[in-house]
Amino acid sequence: MDFNRKEMDLLAIKIRKNILRTIASKGTGHVGGSLSIADTLAVLYGCVMNVDPADPGKKDRDLLVISKGHSGPAMYAALAARGYFDEGILDTLNKNNTILPSHTDRLKTPGVDMTTGSLGQGASLAAGAAFADQLNGSSNYTYLILGDGELEEGQVWEAALFTAHRRLTNLITFVDANGKQLDGPTDQVCSLGSIEKKFEAFGFHVISVENGNDTRQIYDAVMEARAEKELPSVIVLHTVKGAGVRKYAEMENCHSTTVNREELEAFYQELDAQADDGGKGTGKEA
Amino acid sequence: MRRRMMGEKEQERKHKVREKSMAGIKTSDKELRKVFAETLEALMEENPDVVYLEADLAGAIGTTGLFRSHPKQAFDIGIMEANMVGLGAGMSVKGKIPFMHSFGTFTSRRCADQTFLSGCYNRANIKLVGTDPGITAETNGGTHMPFEDMGIYRSFPEMTILDVAEPHLLKEIMKKMAGQYGVMYIRFPRKGKICYYEEKQTFEIGKGVILREGTDASILASGVEVAEAITAAEELQKENISVRVVDMFTVKPLDEELVLRCARETGAIVTAENHNKIGGLGSAVAEVLAEAGAVPFLRIGVPDCFGEVGDRKFLAEKFGLTAADIAGAVRKVVNKKGS
């Protein structure tokens, strides 16, 4: 599907609203890392992935693996926005008998294809799915979203070695490089150095996206990755944790925090105001 | 030199291939790793979705040829067991049926979280193969001697655990593994074989097999301990103690019905396993017996300690896993019955 800037930005705004609503229904949740990938999910679900909300299990669908499984609310927000299930269900996050657990679960939620929640494991799962597609001669893509803090897990790099060795060009990896993890800035907890150089050394085609909260830049990166037929691609998204909502973008630590129902209306207005200016001045600048 | 291959060649030279047959039965002239490789090849021929992932021990289990003969189904992943389990789980979501091999230590301890989450919780369809369980790791020693693998995995919901040392059983149960959905772990020694099944014998995952009838006590054994149990029963027969022997090759889900039947019909139970006494077959049987109302019961297993280097005979004696140890335990439970 062609890229339409206006449509994608509106979808990203809708996803952010849904994220805030979802977390507000419980009062607390993984706000920061959900908001930081809203634009990526808008692009993937809006105009990139071969998926059908009316038939979540269709055989030739592309897969999205959110290895940073705590960003489940972002995925649910996107799935609801695309009509996989009724938006009212968003208000059941983490409540008894919900189909929306904090971490993504393929057996519980329509549209979720891989269960994650122990960091690093999604990298291998995604590589396995892409490897099976490669063996089957399938033209499907598998998309993988890793957190930057998650790169501290050794399994990510085992999977990276395998992905490069088997030249899984049908696996497109995103790193949500928002620079923060639960306990603080990644540079203070355990420095990652240059994420780009590390993946390059592992044999990846590296695409660095200066503003990982800009739908146009994300879309262009995905197209570049899909055109690359030699090496597997990684898209390093330089994002803002809590992007799109000033309160969270400016919060020192918004990994898991509260969203009050009373604040929702003001957040929605703040987001609606971004529809015309591409999000300028709202904490989405990289 | 790779860390897991130390001493392999030397070991081969020093120790003759173990071979044994019970009651004159000789169903196979191949040692277990050969049975594994051939059965795997047959399964891959039969079903293009069956795949084999190996964590750099193909040379040790004799499957190197499969990479050449089945380049679209057999893959050496490298020394990355955690990644291998995740890859297999991801492949299974796309319909593949992966058998994944390394030594038992590495397909259990090393990747426990991956097996739990990417495998069990994800409801994947993966078959973990752990070779050289317990004392059969011999000269690879305590670092490579899994006495804890079944204990770790027995607490994972819906997981199947198989403990095997007989060639016909290995072949038939691998076919069942390929045909039945779910996360399964099978442990067997690469080297040697002990035959006690006729070719016509059939098996079901979750069902024990009565190998020998008896009335005074039952020995429920798994893996290499089954042969020891048969020998123990033969010895005890000379003392007019009549012992039933059951191959409990499925440690989970346990054949509870058969456990209770043995308790009811023979009134005393001994378990025998090549594993820590904690967490394996003995624990599983104890749980069932305790809830049902106790009968005299003893466990033969490794007494909560680490492994060490040595040959199989030395280690069996050291950890109390011999036929004589089992016979001693049976005498005790039979005496207790009478008291």
CSV table of N, CA and C in Angstrom, one decimal, chain B residues 143-222:
chain,number,residue,atom,x,y,z
B,143,THR,N,30.1,-31.7,34.9
B,143,THR,CA,29.6,-30.5,34.2
B,143,THR,C,28.6,-30.9,33.1
B,144,HIS,N,28.7,-32.1,32.6
B,144,HIS,CA,27.9,-32.6,31.5
B,144,HIS,C,27.0,-33.7,31.9
B,145,MET,N,26.7,-33.9,33.2
B,145,MET,CA,26.0,-35.0,33.7
B,145,MET,C,24.7,-34.6,34.3
B,146,PRO,N,23.6,-34.6,33.4
B,146,PRO,CA,22.4,-34.1,33.9
B,146,PRO,C,21.6,-35.0,34.9
B,147,PHE,N,21.6,-34.7,36.1
B,147,PHE,CA,20.8,-35.4,37.1
B,147,PHE,C,19.5,-34.5,37.4
B,148,GLU,N,19.5,-33.4,36.8
B,148,GLU,CA,18.4,-32.4,37.2
B,148,GLU,C,17.5,-32.1,36.0
B,149,ASP,N,17.8,-32.6,34.8
B,149,ASP,CA,17.0,-32.2,33.7
B,149,ASP,C,15.5,-32.5,33.8
B,150,MET,N,15.2,-33.7,34.2
B,150,MET,CA,13.8,-34.1,34.4
B,150,MET,C,13.1,-33.3,35.5
B,151,GLY,N,13.8,-33.0,36.5
B,151,GLY,CA,13.3,-32.2,37.6
B,151,GLY,C,12.9,-30.8,37.2
B,152,ILE,N,13.8,-30.2,36.4
B,152,ILE,CA,13.5,-28.9,35.9
B,152,ILE,C,12.3,-28.9,35.0
B,153,TYR,N,12.2,-29.8,34.1
B,153,TYR,CA,11.1,-29.8,33.1
B,153,TYR,C,9.8,-30.4,33.6
B,154,ARG,N,9.9,-31.2,34.7
B,154,ARG,CA,8.6,-31.7,35.2
B,154,ARG,C,7.7,-30.6,35.8
B,155,SER,N,8.3,-29.5,36.1
B,155,SER,CA,7.5,-28.4,36.7
B,155,SER,C,6.9,-27.5,35.6
B,156,PHE,N,7.2,-27.8,34.3
B,156,PHE,CA,6.7,-26.9,33.2
B,156,PHE,C,5.4,-27.5,32.8
B,157,PRO,N,4.3,-26.7,32.8
B,157,PRO,CA,3.0,-27.2,32.4
B,157,PRO,C,3.0,-27.8,31.0
B,158,GLU,N,2.3,-28.9,30.9
B,158,GLU,CA,1.9,-29.5,29.7
B,158,GLU,C,3.1,-30.2,29.0
B,159,MET,N,4.3,-30.2,29.6
B,159,MET,CA,5.4,-30.7,28.9
B,159,MET,C,5.5,-32.2,29.1
B,160,THR,N,6.0,-32.9,28.0
B,160,THR,CA,6.2,-34.3,28.0
B,160,THR,C,7.7,-34.7,28.3
B,161,ILE,N,8.0,-35.6,29.1
B,161,ILE,CA,9.3,-36.0,29.4
B,161,ILE,C,9.5,-37.5,29.2
B,162,LEU,N,10.5,-37.9,28.4
B,162,LEU,CA,10.7,-39.3,28.0
B,162,LEU,C,12.1,-39.7,28.4
B,163,ASP,N,12.3,-40.8,29.1
B,163,ASP,CA,13.6,-41.3,29.5
B,163,ASP,C,13.7,-42.7,28.9
B,164,VAL,N,14.7,-42.8,27.9
B,164,VAL,CA,14.7,-44.0,27.1
B,164,VAL,C,16.1,-44.6,27.0
B,165,ALA,N,16.3,-45.9,26.9
B,165,ALA,CA,17.6,-46.5,26.6
B,165,ALA,C,17.5,-47.7,25.8
B,166,GLU,N,16.4,-48.0,25.2
B,166,GLU,CA,16.1,-49.2,24.4
B,166,GLU,C,15.9,-48.9,22.9
B,167,PRO,N,16.6,-49.5,22.0
B,167,PRO,CA,16.6,-49.1,20.6
B,167,PRO,C,15.2,-49.1,20.0
B,168,HIS,N,14.5,-50.2,20.2
B,168,HIS,CA,13.1,-50.3,19.5
B,168,HIS,C,12.2,-49.2,20.1
B,169,LEU,N,12.3,-49.0,21.4
B,169,LEU,CA,11.5,-48.0,22.1
B,169,LEU,C,11.9,-46.6,21.5
B,170,LEU,N,13.2,-46.3,21.4
B,170,LEU,CA,13.6,-45.0,20.9
B,170,LEU,C,13.0,-44.8,19.5
B,171,LYS,N,13.1,-45.8,18.6
B,171,LYS,CA,12.7,-45.6,17.3
B,171,LYS,C,11.1,-45.3,17.3
B,172,GLU,N,10.4,-46.1,18.0
B,172,GLU,CA,8.9,-46.0,17.9
B,172,GLU,C,8.5,-44.7,18.6
B,173,ILE,N,9.2,-44.3,19.7
B,173,ILE,CA,8.7,-43.2,20.4
B,173,ILE,C,9.1,-41.9,19.7
B,174,MET,N,10.1,-41.9,18.9
B,174,MET,CA,10.4,-40.7,18.0
B,174,MET,C,9.3,-40.5,17.0
B,175,LYS,N,8.8,-41.6,16.5
B,175,LYS,CA,7.7,-41.5,15.5
B,175,LYS,C,6.5,-40.8,16.2
B,176,LYS,N,6.2,-41.3,17.5
B,176,LYS,CA,5.1,-40.7,18.2
B,176,LYS,C,5.3,-39.2,18.5
B,177,MET,N,6.6,-38.9,18.8
B,177,MET,CA,6.9,-37.5,19.1
B,177,MET,C,6.6,-36.6,17.9
B,178,ALA,N,7.0,-37.1,16.7
B,178,ALA,CA,6.8,-36.3,15.5
B,178,ALA,C,5.3,-36.1,15.2
B,179,GLY,N,4.5,-37.1,15.6
B,179,GLY,CA,3.1,-37.1,15.3
B,179,GLY,C,2.2,-36.4,16.3
B,180,GLN,N,2.7,-36.1,17.4
B,180,GLN,CA,1.9,-35.6,18.5
B,180,GLN,C,2.4,-34.2,18.8
B,181,TYR,N,1.4,-33.2,18.9
B,181,TYR,CA,1.7,-31.8,19.1
B,181,TYR,C,2.2,-31.5,20.5
B,182,GLY,N,3.2,-30.7,20.7
B,182,GLY,CA,3.5,-30.3,22.0
B,182,GLY,C,5.0,-30.2,22.3
B,183,VAL,N,5.4,-29.7,23.4
B,183,VAL,CA,6.8,-29.6,23.8
B,183,VAL,C,7.2,-30.9,24.5
B,184,MET,N,8.2,-31.5,23.9
B,184,MET,CA,8.6,-32.8,24.5
B,184,MET,C,10.2,-32.8,24.7
B,185,TYR,N,10.6,-33.5,25.7
B,185,TYR,CA,12.0,-33.7,26.0
B,185,TYR,C,12.3,-35.2,26.1
B,186,ILE,N,13.2,-35.6,25.3
B,186,ILE,CA,13.6,-37.0,25.4
B,186,ILE,C,15.1,-37.1,25.7
B,187,ARG,N,15.5,-38.0,26.7
B,187,ARG,CA,16.9,-38.2,27.1
B,187,ARG,C,17.2,-39.6,26.8
B,188,PHE,N,18.4,-39.8,26.2
B,188,PHE,CA,18.9,-41.2,26.0
B,188,PHE,C,20.4,-41.2,25.8
B,189,PRO,N,21.1,-42.3,26.1
B,189,PRO,CA,22.5,-42.3,26.0
B,189,PRO,C,22.8,-42.5,24.5
B,190,ARG,N,23.9,-41.9,24.0
B,190,ARG,CA,24.2,-42.0,22.6
B,190,ARG,C,24.8,-43.4,22.3
B,191,LYS,N,25.6,-43.9,23.3
B,191,LYS,CA,26.3,-45.1,23.1
B,191,LYS,C,25.7,-46.3,23.7
B,192,GLY,N,25.9,-47.5,23.0
B,192,GLY,CA,25.4,-48.7,23.5
B,192,GLY,C,24.0,-48.9,23.3
B,193,LYS,N,23.4,-50.0,23.8
B,193,LYS,CA,22.0,-50.3,23.7
B,193,LYS,C,21.7,-51.5,24.6
B,194,ILE,N,20.6,-51.5,25.1
B,194,ILE,CA,20.1,-52.6,25.9
B,194,ILE,C,18.8,-53.0,25.3
B,195,CYS,N,18.6,-54.2,24.8
B,195,CYS,CA,17.4,-54.6,24.1
B,195,CYS,C,16.5,-55.4,25.0
B,196,TYR,N,15.3,-55.0,25.2
B,196,TYR,CA,14.3,-55.8,25.9
B,196,TYR,C,12.9,-55.8,25.3
B,197,TYR,N,12.8,-55.3,24.1
B,197,TYR,CA,11.5,-55.3,23.4
B,197,TYR,C,11.6,-56.1,22.1
B,198,GLU,N,10.5,-56.8,21.8
B,198,GLU,CA,10.3,-57.5,20.5
B,198,GLU,C,9.9,-56.4,19.5
B,199,GLU,N,10.2,-56.7,18.3
B,199,GLU,CA,9.8,-55.7,17.2
B,199,GLU,C,8.4,-55.4,17.2
B,200,LYS,N,7.5,-56.3,17.6
B,200,LYS,CA,6.1,-56.1,17.5
B,200,LYS,C,5.5,-55.2,18.6
B,201,GLN,N,6.4,-54.9,19.6
B,201,GLN,CA,5.9,-54.1,20.7
B,201,GLN,C,5.5,-52.7,20.3
B,202,THR,N,4.4,-52.2,20.7
B,202,THR,CA,3.9,-50.9,20.4
B,202,THR,C,3.9,-50.0,21.7
B,203,PHE,N,4.0,-48.7,21.5
B,203,PHE,CA,4.1,-47.8,22.7
B,203,PHE,C,3.1,-46.7,22.6
B,204,GLU,N,2.8,-46.1,23.7
B,204,GLU,CA,2.0,-44.9,23.7
B,204,GLU,C,2.7,-43.9,24.7
B,205,ILE,N,2.8,-42.7,24.3
B,205,ILE,CA,3.3,-41.7,25.3
B,205,ILE,C,2.4,-41.6,26.4
B,206,GLY,N,2.9,-41.7,27.7
B,206,GLY,CA,2.1,-41.6,28.8
B,206,GLY,C,1.6,-43.0,29.4
B,207,LYS,N,2.0,-44.1,28.7
B,207,LYS,CA,1.6,-45.4,29.2
B,207,LYS,C,2.9,-46.2,29.5
B,208,GLY,N,3.0,-46.7,30.7
B,208,GLY,CA,4.1,-47.6,31.0
B,208,GLY,C,3.9,-49.0,30.4
B,209,VAL,N,5.0,-49.7,30.4
B,209,VAL,CA,4.9,-51.1,29.8
B,209,VAL,C,5.3,-52.1,30.9
B,210,ILE,N,4.5,-53.1,31.2
B,210,ILE,CA,4.9,-54.1,32.1
B,210,ILE,C,5.8,-55.1,31.4
B,211,LEU,N,7.0,-55.2,31.9
B,211,LEU,CA,8.0,-56.1,31.2
B,211,LEU,C,8.0,-57.4,31.8
B,212,ARG,N,7.6,-57.5,33.1
B,212,ARG,CA,7.7,-58.8,33.8
B,212,ARG,C,6.7,-58.7,34.9
B,213,GLU,N,6.0,-59.8,35.0
B,213,GLU,CA,4.9,-59.9,36.0
B,213,GLU,C,5.5,-60.3,37.4
B,214,GLY,N,4.8,-59.9,38.4
B,214,GLY,CA,5.3,-60.3,39.8
B,214,GLY,C,4.2,-59.9,40.8
B,215,THR,N,4.3,-60.4,42.0
B,215,THR,CA,3.2,-60.2,42.9
B,215,THR,C,3.6,-59.6,44.3
B,216,ASP,N,4.9,-59.6,44.6
B,216,ASP,CA,5.3,-59.1,45.9
B,216,ASP,C,5.7,-57.7,45.9
B,217,ALA,N,6.1,-57.1,44.8
B,217,ALA,CA,6.5,-55.7,44.7
B,217,ALA,C,6.6,-55.3,43.3
B,218,SER,N,6.6,-54.0,43.0
B,218,SER,CA,6.8,-53.5,41.6
B,218,SER,C,8.0,-52.6,41.6
B,219,ILE,N,8.8,-52.8,40.5
B,219,ILE,CA,9.9,-51.8,40.3
B,219,ILE,C,9.4,-50.9,39.1
B,220,LEU,N,9.3,-49.6,39.3
B,220,LEU,CA,9.0,-48.7,38.2
B,220,LEU,C,10.3,-48.0,37.9
B,221,ALA,N,10.8,-48.3,36.6
B,221,ALA,CA,12.1,-47.8,36.3
B,221,ALA,C,12.0,-47.0,34.9
B,222,SER,N,13.0,-46.2,34.7
B,222,SER,CA,13.1,-45.5,33.4
B,222,SER,C,14.5,-45.5,32.9
